[in-house]
Amino acid sequence: MDTSSKENTQLFSKNSVQPVERPSFKTEHPSSEEKQPCCGELKVFLGALSFVYFAKALAEGYLKSTITQIERRFDIPSSLVGVIDGSFEIGNLLVITFVSYFGAKLHRPKIIGAGCLIMGVGTLLIAMPQFFMERYRYERHSLSSNSTLSISPCLLESNSQLPISVMEKPQSKRSNGCVQTVAIIGPIFGFLLGSLCAKLYVDIGFVNLDHITITPKDPQWVGAWWLGYLIAGTISLLAAVPFWCLPKSLPRPRSREDSNSSSEKSKFIMDDHTDCRTPLGGKAKIMEMARDFLPSLKSLFGNPVYFLYLCASTVQFNSLFGMVTYKPKYIEQQYGQSSSEANFVIGLINIPAVALGIFSGGIVMKKFRISVCGAAKLYLGSSVLGYLLFLSLFALGCENSDVAGLTVSYQGTKPVSYHERALFSDCNSRCKCSETKWEPMCGENGITYASACLAGCQTSTGSGKTTIFHNCTCVGIAASKSGNSSGMVGRCQKDNGCPKMFLYFLIISVITSYTLSLGGIPGYILLLRCIKPQLKSFALGIYTLAVRVLAGIPAPVYFGVLIDTSCLKWGFKRCGSRGSCRLYDSNAFRHMYLGLTTMLGTMSIFLSTAVLFTLKKNYISKHRSFRTKRERTTGSTRIRKENFTTSDHLLQPSYWPGKETQL
C-alpha cells in the first residue's frame, strides 16, 4: 500500500507538467541526460555573464587609472577630464531604460552580446587619438645635450627689465554574488594594467627612449595610456561570442523548481518554465509592452521604499564615483607617489578589500537568513561605520612641497603672499625667465624651483636626467650661504614623515572600503524584495540608469571643478591657452576631495535611515492587516465549522467515510 501510494503521488505530480501520452516509467524516473541541457546552459550563461562583467569592469577600472595620464597628454584641466570620464556613462542614458524593459521580454542573450560588441568597439575607439596626433612634447630645459658644459639657463637681459611672462600673461589669460564578485575583480586587473602601462612611455615604439629626459616620478611623465584600451576592447569583443549561441530563455531545473533555498539571483535569471521541453509562447507584441511602460514606471516610483533607496544609492554613488575617479590623482599629489605606484596600490590593496566586503556581506545574509528589515539595518550600519572611519583621513595628509614663489618665499619662509610676480625675486630679476614654463629643479637647500632660470642658475653640466645646475643665486640665498649653490633636474621629494602618513592612509582606506562594501549585497537584496516580481528587471534598469546618469556623469565633473580651484601653478599650451595643473595646494586639495565625499556620504546616511523607517512602517502595517485578516478568516471558518457540525449532526449518521481522516 505504501509503495503504490508513493507511485500514485509521483504520477500525479509529474503528469501535471508533462504530456499525458508519455510513458509512466520515464515520468517516474527522469534521467540525468534530460536534466543536463538546462543545467549546462545555465552554467554557460553564468560563465559568459561573469566574463562580461569582468570585461566591463576592467575597462571602467582602467579608465579611472588613466585620468592623470589623459590630463597630461592632452594638457587639459581636471574638470574637462571629469567630463570625459562622465561621458563613459552617456550610452546608458540612451538605451538602458528600454533595454531593461523590452529585454526582459525579448532575446536577452543576443541583446547582451550586441551590447558587448558595441562596448568593445567603443573601448577601441578611445585609444585612436594616439595614432592620429603628433608625438608628446613635454617642457624641457633649453640645454645642449652634446656637451658637458652648456649655456647659461639664466639669459641676462640687455634692454628690457620686464620678464617675458609679464608680456605673455594677457594672452594666456584669454585662453574628468558570484557575478558581482567577478565584477569587482575586473577593476583590480584594470588598475594593475594601468600601473603597468603607466611605467611605459606614451610614445613607446615610436621614439628613441634613450632621448627621454624625464622619469615616471616627473609631473610631466605620461605613460602608454592607449595600450590598455586596446587590450580591454579586445576582451570585450571576445566576451560577446558565447551569447549568440544561447537560447532565448533558461528554464529552472525541475528538482529545484519550488525550493525555498534558491537564491534571489537564480530566481531572477531563470524564467518560470517548469520543464526544459516546454515550448515557448508566441512573440511578444511590442505595442502592448510599450503601452504598459508608463504604468510600470508609475508603479515603481509609487513604491516609497524603492524610491528612497534609489535616492540614497544615487547620492552614495556620487561620493563613490567622485572619490574613485580622482583617488590616483589624490595619492600622487598628496603623498608624492607616481601614477604607476598609485594605480598599483589601488588595484592590489584597495579593490580586493571591496571584493572581500561584498563577499562577506553575502555570506552574512545567507548564514543568518536576514530578513528585509535586517538587510536595511546592515546596509545602514555599514554606511555609518564606514564614513566615521573615513573622517580620520582628514588628519593623514602631507604638507605642501617647498616651491619657491608658490608655497614658500625665495628666502625659504612660510607662508608666501600670492600675487602676479610671486615667482620673481631680486635673485632672478636680471634673468629673462618665463612664468608660464614648468621645468622643476631641486636645489641643494631642499626647495623646488619652477625652472632653473627662476632659480638664477648661471651654468649647467651633464645632459638629460643627469643635468646639474651651478651658481644658482636664489638657491644660495635660501640656503643662507655667502656663495652660490647648485641643483638638479626634477622636483624635491616630500619630507620624511610623508611615507609614514601614506602607510596610515592605506590602512584606514582599506578598512573603510571593506566596511562600506559590506552593505552591497544587503542593499541589492533589499532592492529585489521591495518590488513586485514582474517589475524586477525594469526596476534594476531604472536603478542602474539613475546611478549612472545622476552619479556617474556629473560626479567626476563637479569633483574636478572643485579640485581645479586648489591649483597653484597652471601649465600653458603653445597657443597660449591654459593647460593642465602642474602643482596643487595639498591642504586645499585634501579638504576639497575628502570634504565633498564626506558631505555626500552624510546625505546618503540620512536617506538610508528614511528607507529603514519606511520599510518598518510598511512591514508593521502589512503584518497587522494580515494578522487581522487571518483572525477574521479563522473566526468565520470556526463559526462555519460549528454550524456545519451542528447541522451535520442532526442530518447525518454517526459515521461517514473519511471520518478518521478529518479527525
XYZ file of C-alpha atoms in Angstrom:
663
model
C 0.000 0.000 0.000
C 2.774 2.436 0.864
C 4.642 1.775 -2.385
C 1.555 2.164 -4.580
C 0.578 5.410 -2.871
C 4.059 6.863 -3.475
C 3.874 5.848 -7.124
C 0.444 7.451 -7.496
C 1.742 10.655 -5.882
C 4.694 10.760 -8.263
C 2.472 10.149 -11.270
C 0.090 12.892 -10.186
C 2.866 15.465 -9.660
C 4.700 14.622 -12.897
C 1.666 14.444 -15.124
C 0.736 17.973 -14.167
C 3.764 19.310 -16.087
C 4.247 16.659 -18.837
C 2.119 15.412 -21.741
C -0.275 12.611 -20.894
C 0.927 10.308 -23.659
C 4.427 9.984 -22.142
C 5.154 6.523 -20.676
C 4.904 6.332 -16.940
C 8.357 4.785 -16.413
C 10.043 7.868 -17.920
C 7.971 10.132 -15.776
C 8.731 8.271 -12.582
C 12.494 8.049 -13.192
C 13.738 11.114 -15.076
C 17.231 10.513 -16.357
C 20.198 12.768 -15.761
C 20.593 13.258 -19.518
C 17.244 15.050 -19.649
C 18.217 17.492 -16.904
C 21.716 18.164 -18.212
C 20.853 20.623 -21.045
C 19.156 23.018 -18.617
C 21.995 22.946 -16.108
C 24.633 23.139 -18.838
C 23.048 26.152 -20.496
C 22.684 27.892 -17.158
C 26.358 27.323 -16.337
C 27.390 28.608 -19.745
C 25.199 31.683 -19.285
C 26.563 32.446 -15.824
C 30.134 31.911 -17.007
C 29.645 34.172 -20.026
C 27.869 36.798 -17.928
C 30.691 36.758 -15.393
C 33.197 37.285 -18.197
C 31.145 40.227 -19.492
C 31.084 41.780 -16.026
C 34.839 41.281 -15.846
C 35.430 42.902 -19.243
C 33.179 45.855 -18.448
C 34.708 46.394 -15.009
C 38.203 46.055 -16.471
C 37.511 48.859 -18.957
C 35.952 51.095 -16.300
C 38.770 50.463 -13.829
C 41.378 51.149 -16.475
C 39.640 54.407 -17.407
C 39.911 55.586 -13.793
C 43.598 54.673 -13.733
C 44.385 56.788 -16.818
C 42.776 60.027 -15.632
C 46.061 61.768 -14.822
C 47.728 60.354 -17.943
C 45.000 61.731 -20.215
C 45.099 65.060 -18.374
C 48.810 65.467 -19.030
C 48.816 64.017 -22.545
C 46.177 66.409 -23.850
C 47.095 69.224 -21.409
C 43.578 69.716 -20.020
C 42.243 70.579 -16.526
C 40.607 68.099 -14.151
C 37.137 69.481 -14.854
C 37.404 68.555 -18.542
C 38.814 65.135 -17.653
C 35.725 64.705 -15.469
C 33.532 65.392 -18.500
C 35.426 62.719 -20.455
C 35.044 60.237 -17.599
C 31.351 61.055 -17.171
C 30.672 60.660 -20.893
C 31.529 56.986 -20.436
C 28.031 56.649 -18.960
C 26.115 58.627 -21.590
C 25.369 55.489 -23.623
C 23.410 54.137 -20.659
C 21.254 57.254 -20.692
C 20.145 56.490 -24.241
C 19.333 52.785 -24.100
C 19.317 51.243 -20.638
C 15.700 52.022 -19.733
C 14.299 50.475 -22.895
C 16.717 47.562 -22.883
C 15.820 46.696 -19.297
C 12.093 46.827 -20.091
C 11.960 45.179 -23.509
C 14.991 42.980 -22.887
C 13.087 41.004 -20.260
C 10.576 40.001 -22.937
C 12.886 39.578 -25.954
C 16.042 37.542 -26.682
C 18.184 38.564 -23.712
C 21.413 36.685 -24.594
C 21.594 38.276 -28.048
C 20.899 41.712 -26.598
C 23.780 41.199 -24.144
C 26.008 40.013 -26.998
C 25.185 43.078 -29.095
C 25.954 45.293 -26.122
C 29.355 43.627 -25.712
C 30.189 44.287 -29.351
C 29.293 47.967 -29.019
C 31.257 48.215 -25.777
C 34.323 46.604 -27.348
C 34.304 48.865 -30.394
C 33.819 51.939 -28.198
C 36.752 50.971 -25.977
C 38.999 50.550 -29.010
C 37.959 53.967 -30.289
C 39.193 55.627 -27.073
C 42.776 54.706 -27.998
C 42.574 56.065 -31.553
C 43.688 59.690 -30.845
C 47.159 58.367 -30.001
C 47.650 57.245 -33.611
C 46.426 60.460 -35.237
C 48.149 63.075 -33.057
C 51.726 64.276 -33.058
C 54.175 62.839 -30.561
C 54.011 64.000 -26.956
C 56.197 67.006 -26.183
C 56.998 67.912 -22.616
C 58.653 71.081 -21.387
C 62.386 70.564 -21.216
C 65.366 72.664 -20.240
C 66.933 74.555 -23.116
C 70.312 72.904 -22.772
C 72.823 71.464 -25.170
C 72.752 67.675 -24.894
C 76.078 67.066 -26.655
C 78.388 68.948 -24.316
C 79.290 68.646 -20.673
C 79.194 72.424 -20.226
C 76.121 74.114 -21.638
C 74.902 77.641 -22.000
C 73.557 79.534 -19.022
C 69.914 78.807 -18.088
C 69.693 82.395 -16.888
C 69.988 84.540 -20.020
C 70.764 88.075 -18.878
C 68.561 90.816 -20.263
C 70.042 93.676 -22.194
C 67.289 96.178 -22.851
C 64.070 95.083 -21.227
C 63.645 94.954 -17.446
C 60.355 93.024 -17.617
C 60.273 89.187 -17.648
C 58.860 87.517 -20.733
C 55.988 86.118 -18.688
C 54.663 89.577 -17.916
C 54.341 90.343 -21.604
C 52.775 86.921 -22.349
C 50.277 86.982 -19.473
C 47.310 88.795 -21.148
C 47.261 86.274 -23.994
C 47.450 83.370 -21.535
C 44.545 84.691 -19.514
C 42.217 84.520 -22.506
C 42.912 81.406 -23.280
C 37.215 64.052 -15.660
C 27.250 37.187 -5.615
C 29.423 35.301 -7.908
C 28.803 37.644 -10.805
C 29.103 40.660 -8.508
C 32.397 39.350 -7.133
C 33.772 38.840 -10.636
C 32.677 42.388 -11.427
C 34.880 43.579 -8.558
C 37.840 41.527 -9.789
C 37.700 43.428 -13.098
C 38.810 46.789 -11.640
C 41.677 45.029 -9.856
C 43.120 43.963 -13.189
C 42.127 47.342 -14.657
C 44.214 49.283 -12.140
C 47.087 46.775 -12.328
C 47.039 47.118 -16.111
C 47.023 50.890 -15.627
C 50.039 50.591 -13.331
C 51.929 48.578 -15.935
C 51.092 50.933 -18.806
C 51.980 53.999 -16.703
C 55.560 52.723 -16.454
C 55.861 52.659 -20.253
C 56.443 55.941 -22.066
C 53.451 57.216 -24.035
C 55.189 57.022 -27.426
C 56.884 53.680 -26.823
C 57.672 52.057 -30.144
C 57.619 55.399 -31.953
C 60.543 57.284 -30.374
C 64.011 56.503 -29.068
C 63.607 56.109 -25.314
C 67.268 56.996 -24.727
C 66.447 60.599 -25.606
C 63.703 60.889 -22.956
C 64.933 63.131 -20.149
C 62.084 62.629 -17.643
C 61.217 59.725 -15.344
C 57.849 58.296 -14.159
C 58.271 60.427 -10.998
C 58.240 63.617 -13.049
C 54.944 65.572 -13.098
C 55.157 65.748 -16.913
C 55.536 61.992 -17.420
C 52.790 60.361 -19.490
C 52.512 56.592 -19.701
C 51.235 54.424 -22.548
C 47.593 55.115 -21.646
C 46.319 53.916 -25.025
C 47.734 50.393 -24.766
C 45.290 49.230 -22.079
C 42.261 50.342 -24.099
C 43.324 48.089 -26.967
C 43.562 45.150 -24.551
C 40.246 45.915 -22.801
C 38.427 46.412 -26.124
C 39.639 43.067 -27.438
C 38.467 41.301 -24.260
C 35.008 42.898 -24.604
C 34.699 41.659 -28.197
C 35.616 38.119 -27.106
C 33.019 38.276 -24.308
C 30.231 38.728 -26.873
C 30.792 35.402 -28.640
C 29.029 32.906 -26.279
C 25.763 34.868 -26.118
C 24.974 34.295 -29.775
C 24.827 30.542 -29.115
C 22.409 30.605 -26.158
C 18.607 30.129 -26.295
C 16.141 32.888 -25.556
C 15.283 31.675 -22.039
C 16.849 29.466 -19.388
C 14.210 27.267 -17.657
C 14.568 26.405 -13.992
C 15.577 22.785 -13.272
C 12.575 20.734 -12.121
C 14.266 19.434 -8.973
C 14.724 22.962 -7.604
C 11.591 24.491 -9.004
C 9.873 25.037 -5.688
C 12.938 25.106 -3.466
C 12.918 27.858 -0.895
C 16.716 27.805 -0.735
C 17.205 29.088 -4.282
C 18.787 32.494 -4.339
C 17.176 35.745 -5.399
C 19.532 35.981 -8.344
C 18.761 32.484 -9.661
C 15.045 33.192 -9.444
C 15.617 36.457 -11.258
C 17.747 34.997 -14.065
C 15.618 31.970 -14.892
C 12.129 32.089 -16.326
C 9.122 30.448 -14.728
C 9.063 27.373 -17.015
C 8.629 24.074 -15.278
C 10.228 21.928 -17.948
C 13.106 22.284 -20.388
C 10.986 20.901 -23.235
C 8.082 23.247 -22.705
C 7.558 25.134 -25.964
C 7.974 28.887 -25.771
C 4.980 31.130 -26.267
C 4.392 33.353 -29.244
C 6.291 36.528 -29.895
C 5.520 39.380 -27.547
C 3.756 42.310 -29.115
C 5.908 45.396 -28.812
C 2.941 47.748 -28.842
C 1.355 46.002 -25.874
C 4.638 46.152 -23.976
C 5.036 49.834 -24.796
C 1.514 50.505 -23.544
C 2.464 49.087 -20.129
C 5.681 51.131 -19.885
C 4.311 54.254 -18.168
C 2.055 52.338 -15.727
C 5.046 50.191 -14.741
C 7.169 53.289 -14.223
C 4.426 54.887 -12.120
C 4.146 51.727 -10.040
C 7.881 51.756 -9.318
C 8.085 55.390 -8.239
C 4.910 54.950 -6.217
C 6.778 52.469 -4.030
C 8.238 54.631 -1.207
C 10.880 52.082 -0.178
C 12.165 51.735 -3.742
C 12.144 55.497 -4.335
C 14.022 56.335 -1.112
C 16.546 53.551 -1.688
C 17.057 54.871 -5.225
C 17.769 58.363 -3.867
C 20.116 57.044 -1.158
C 22.067 54.932 -3.640
C 22.334 57.788 -6.134
C 23.827 60.128 -3.519
C 26.129 57.410 -2.215
C 27.391 56.578 -5.693
C 28.037 60.275 -6.311
C 30.559 60.186 -3.481
C 31.908 56.811 -4.640
C 32.394 57.769 -8.306
C 33.965 61.099 -7.437
C 36.292 59.543 -4.885
C 37.406 56.629 -7.087
C 37.897 58.801 -10.184
C 40.419 61.099 -8.524
C 41.918 58.725 -5.983
C 45.058 58.031 -8.081
C 45.479 61.761 -8.547
C 44.975 62.339 -4.819
C 47.667 59.794 -3.939
C 50.061 61.347 -6.444
C 49.593 64.931 -5.312
C 49.140 64.317 -1.582
C 51.856 61.713 -0.973
C 54.228 62.293 -3.879
C 53.707 58.871 -5.488
C 53.988 58.196 -9.238
C 50.981 57.256 -11.369
C 52.192 53.672 -11.633
C 52.590 53.328 -7.862
C 49.177 54.887 -7.185
C 47.397 52.536 -9.596
C 49.267 49.523 -8.251
C 48.289 50.302 -4.665
C 44.603 50.779 -5.549
C 44.455 47.643 -7.665
C 46.313 45.327 -5.328
C 45.150 46.562 -1.909
C 42.055 48.738 -2.069
C 39.782 46.972 -4.554
C 40.363 43.453 -3.100
C 39.094 44.860 0.201
C 35.907 45.905 -1.600
C 35.528 42.432 -3.130
C 36.036 40.799 0.266
C 33.456 43.123 1.829
C 30.824 42.281 -0.796
C 31.515 38.570 -0.396
C 31.317 38.843 3.406
C 28.005 40.684 3.176
C 26.574 37.867 1.061
C 27.821 35.228 3.500
C 26.233 37.054 6.440
C 22.900 37.353 4.615
C 22.874 33.644 3.773
C 24.193 32.243 7.045
C 21.905 34.189 9.369
C 18.909 34.285 6.973
C 18.492 38.007 7.498
C 15.078 39.493 6.693
C 14.394 42.585 4.587
C 14.449 44.846 7.650
C 17.690 43.206 8.755
C 19.198 43.849 5.320
C 18.228 47.523 5.580
C 19.837 47.731 9.030
C 23.044 46.098 7.785
C 23.120 48.445 4.796
C 22.696 51.488 7.049
C 25.157 50.276 9.681
C 27.949 49.687 7.174
C 27.431 53.170 5.730
C 27.567 54.871 9.138
C 30.654 52.976 10.333
C 32.435 53.394 7.011
C 32.009 57.150 6.901
C 33.041 57.532 10.534
C 36.308 55.796 9.624
C 36.596 57.966 6.526
C 36.690 61.110 8.684
C 40.101 60.111 10.072
C 41.652 60.597 6.619
C 41.494 64.368 7.133
C 44.367 64.082 9.598
C 46.514 61.858 7.353
C 47.801 64.412 4.896
C 51.230 65.722 3.895
C 52.272 69.342 3.875
C 52.938 71.185 0.643
C 56.291 70.748 -1.041
C 58.524 73.775 -0.677
C 58.254 75.506 -4.047
C 59.823 78.941 -4.312
C 57.279 81.662 -5.038
C 54.294 79.296 -4.666
C 54.358 77.663 -1.222
C 57.412 79.381 0.293
C 59.228 82.597 -0.413
C 62.600 82.690 -2.138
C 64.146 83.160 1.295
C 62.541 79.865 2.414
C 59.964 81.373 4.783
C 56.283 80.451 5.037
C 53.651 81.437 4.124
C 54.115 83.184 0.828
C 51.878 86.009 -0.351
C 50.315 85.156 -3.709
C 50.463 87.842 -6.393
C 51.243 88.199 -10.082
C 55.009 88.441 -9.635
C 55.319 85.839 -6.860
C 57.664 83.712 -8.988
C 60.093 86.589 -9.398
C 62.569 87.895 -6.863
C 65.683 90.035 -6.692
C 67.820 86.924 -7.156
C 66.383 86.249 -10.637
C 65.326 89.764 -11.633
C 68.050 90.081 -14.297
C 67.159 86.753 -15.960
C 64.885 86.509 -18.983
C 62.599 83.884 -17.393
C 59.107 82.786 -18.411
C 56.474 82.439 -15.723
C 54.419 80.054 -17.824
C 57.045 77.306 -18.108
C 57.278 74.453 -15.629
C 60.717 72.860 -15.666
C 61.169 71.972 -11.964
C 64.610 71.976 -10.428
C 65.510 70.765 -6.931
C 68.015 72.931 -5.128
C 70.546 71.776 -2.558
C 68.502 73.558 0.075
C 65.520 71.195 -0.484
C 63.392 73.851 -2.212
C 61.885 73.223 -5.655
C 62.074 75.990 -8.262
C 59.715 76.296 -11.220
C 62.707 76.387 -13.558
C 66.480 76.652 -13.425
C 66.149 80.140 -14.832
C 63.914 81.237 -11.953
C 66.466 79.720 -9.577
C 69.048 82.086 -11.052
C 71.358 79.298 -12.199
C 74.283 80.518 -14.329
C 75.758 77.276 -15.724
C 74.944 73.582 -16.058
C 76.796 70.340 -16.643
C 75.677 66.944 -17.880
C 72.653 66.187 -20.015
C 69.183 64.726 -19.779
C 68.302 63.202 -16.422
C 71.801 63.806 -15.037
C 71.828 67.566 -15.618
C 73.235 69.580 -12.695
C 72.898 73.354 -12.428
C 75.559 75.527 -10.803
C 75.918 79.031 -9.443
C 72.180 79.371 -8.649
C 71.812 82.716 -6.883
C 68.317 82.017 -5.474
C 69.398 78.679 -4.010
C 72.299 80.348 -2.257
C 70.073 82.998 -0.692
C 67.565 80.472 0.663
C 70.393 78.329 1.990
C 71.798 81.307 3.934
C 75.164 80.851 2.316
C 77.524 83.544 1.184
C 78.204 81.957 -2.177
C 76.061 80.421 -4.897
C 74.698 76.880 -4.817
C 73.568 74.141 -7.211
C 70.585 71.962 -8.036
C 69.452 69.068 -10.222
C 66.603 68.298 -12.609
C 63.237 67.358 -11.078
C 61.147 68.145 -8.015
C 62.391 67.638 -4.486
C 60.840 64.763 -2.561
C 58.414 65.494 0.260
C 59.534 65.412 3.891
C 60.442 62.183 5.692
C 57.112 61.997 7.523
C 55.076 61.644 4.321
C 55.807 57.920 3.637
C 54.554 57.091 7.140
C 51.371 59.111 6.534
C 50.896 57.260 3.258
C 51.096 53.920 5.080
C 48.463 55.042 7.602
C 46.302 56.275 4.724
C 46.439 52.864 3.051
C 45.451 51.040 6.244
C 42.467 53.296 7.007
C 41.426 53.311 3.349
C 41.373 49.508 3.176
C 39.328 49.176 6.383
C 36.901 51.860 5.199
C 36.461 50.232 1.783
C 35.742 46.865 3.393
C 33.220 48.347 5.821
C 31.310 50.310 3.182
C 31.148 47.339 0.804
C 29.607 45.096 3.470
C 26.263 46.716 2.676
C 26.452 45.937 -1.048
C 24.618 42.588 -1.082
C 22.080 43.552 1.646
C 21.209 46.637 -0.376
C 20.842 44.540 -3.520
C 18.538 42.073 -1.747
C 16.531 44.978 -0.334
C 16.081 46.319 -3.846
C 14.837 42.987 -5.196
C 12.424 42.249 -2.336
C 10.710 45.624 -2.100
C 9.183 45.434 -5.598
C 6.779 43.176 -7.454
C 8.355 40.124 -9.140
C 7.184 41.117 -12.620
C 8.907 44.504 -12.293
C 12.326 43.273 -11.128
C 14.069 43.639 -14.475
C 12.564 47.051 -15.088
C 13.364 48.215 -11.535
C 17.009 47.180 -11.877
C 17.181 49.018 -15.184
C 15.799 52.228 -13.688
C 18.156 51.832 -10.717
C 21.195 51.405 -12.964
C 20.086 54.308 -15.147
C 19.670 56.649 -12.162
C 23.011 55.666 -10.640
C 24.966 56.069 -13.844
C 23.253 59.180 -15.163
C 22.775 61.084 -11.901
C 26.048 59.940 -10.337
C 28.382 58.508 -12.971
C 28.123 61.526 -15.288
C 28.024 64.610 -13.001
C 30.197 63.435 -10.068
C 33.565 63.401 -11.911
C 32.728 66.821 -13.383
C 31.992 68.775 -10.202
C 34.702 66.910 -8.291
C 37.140 68.008 -10.998
C 35.910 71.615 -10.901
C 36.492 71.824 -7.143
C 39.896 70.147 -7.415
C 40.939 72.721 -10.028
C 40.343 75.505 -7.502
C 43.253 74.165 -5.422
C 45.780 74.533 -8.272
C 48.783 76.774 -7.551
C 50.622 76.541 -10.869
C 48.935 76.049 -14.241
C 50.695 74.896 -17.362
C 50.168 76.693 -20.650
C 49.931 75.348 -24.155
C 51.993 76.654 -27.060
C 48.953 78.544 -28.329
C 48.807 80.430 -25.030
C 45.693 78.806 -23.547
C 45.690 77.253 -20.082
C 46.610 73.579 -19.887
C 46.791 71.103 -17.016
C 47.751 71.858 -13.426
C 51.422 71.431 -12.525
C 51.207 71.913 -8.758
C 48.341 71.692 -6.254
C 47.915 73.080 -2.773
C 47.994 69.811 -0.803
C 45.897 71.112 2.099
C 43.211 72.639 -0.120
C 43.147 69.515 -2.318
C 42.683 67.264 0.727
C 39.855 69.322 2.185
C 38.056 69.644 -1.161
C 38.366 65.953 -2.041
C 37.600 64.428 1.354
C 35.096 67.102 2.405
C 32.861 66.668 -0.629
C 32.960 62.873 -0.277
C 32.007 63.093 3.396
C 29.169 65.549 2.749
C 27.605 63.265 0.134
C 28.059 60.253 2.421
C 26.233 62.039 5.233
C 23.282 62.808 2.950
C 23.176 59.158 1.900
C 23.059 58.056 5.546
C 20.014 60.223 6.249
C 18.210 58.827 3.200
C 19.135 55.258 4.202
C 17.658 55.924 7.643
C 14.448 57.039 5.948
C 14.445 53.773 3.969
C 14.640 51.752 7.188
C 11.830 53.667 8.911
C 9.587 53.475 5.840
C 10.267 49.764 5.478
C 9.467 49.134 9.139
C 6.278 51.162 8.901
C 5.073 49.295 5.830
C 6.114 45.941 7.274
C 4.318 46.530 10.587
C 1.155 47.806 8.913
C 1.083 44.883 6.481
C 1.754 42.448 9.309
C -1.125 43.891 11.362
C -3.534 43.841 8.422
C -2.520 40.287 7.628
C -2.988 39.211 11.243
C -6.375 40.913 11.427
C -7.447 39.314 8.183
C -6.254 35.916 9.374
C -8.122 36.266 12.666
C -11.290 37.196 10.803
C -10.852 34.295 8.439
C -10.175 31.914 11.330
C -13.225 33.172 13.227
C -15.551 32.852 10.254
C -14.166 29.402 9.496
C -14.739 28.306 13.089
C -18.335 29.566 13.001
C -18.958 27.787 9.717
C -17.453 24.600 11.145
C -19.652 24.809 14.223
C -22.786 25.373 12.132
C -21.760 22.606 9.798
C -21.125 20.236 12.719
C -24.489 21.023 14.309
C -26.463 20.612 11.119
C -24.442 17.611 10.116
C -25.024 16.024 13.494
C -28.728 16.379 13.012
C -28.830 15.208 9.402
C -26.045 12.614 9.137
C -25.456 9.267 10.854
C -22.706 8.850 13.417
C -20.224 7.509 10.853
C -19.302 8.620 7.347
C -16.430 7.772 5.014
C -13.269 9.712 5.847
C -14.255 10.435 9.431
C -10.897 9.181 10.769
C -9.020 11.322 8.236
C -10.820 14.520 9.206
C -10.384 13.837 12.919
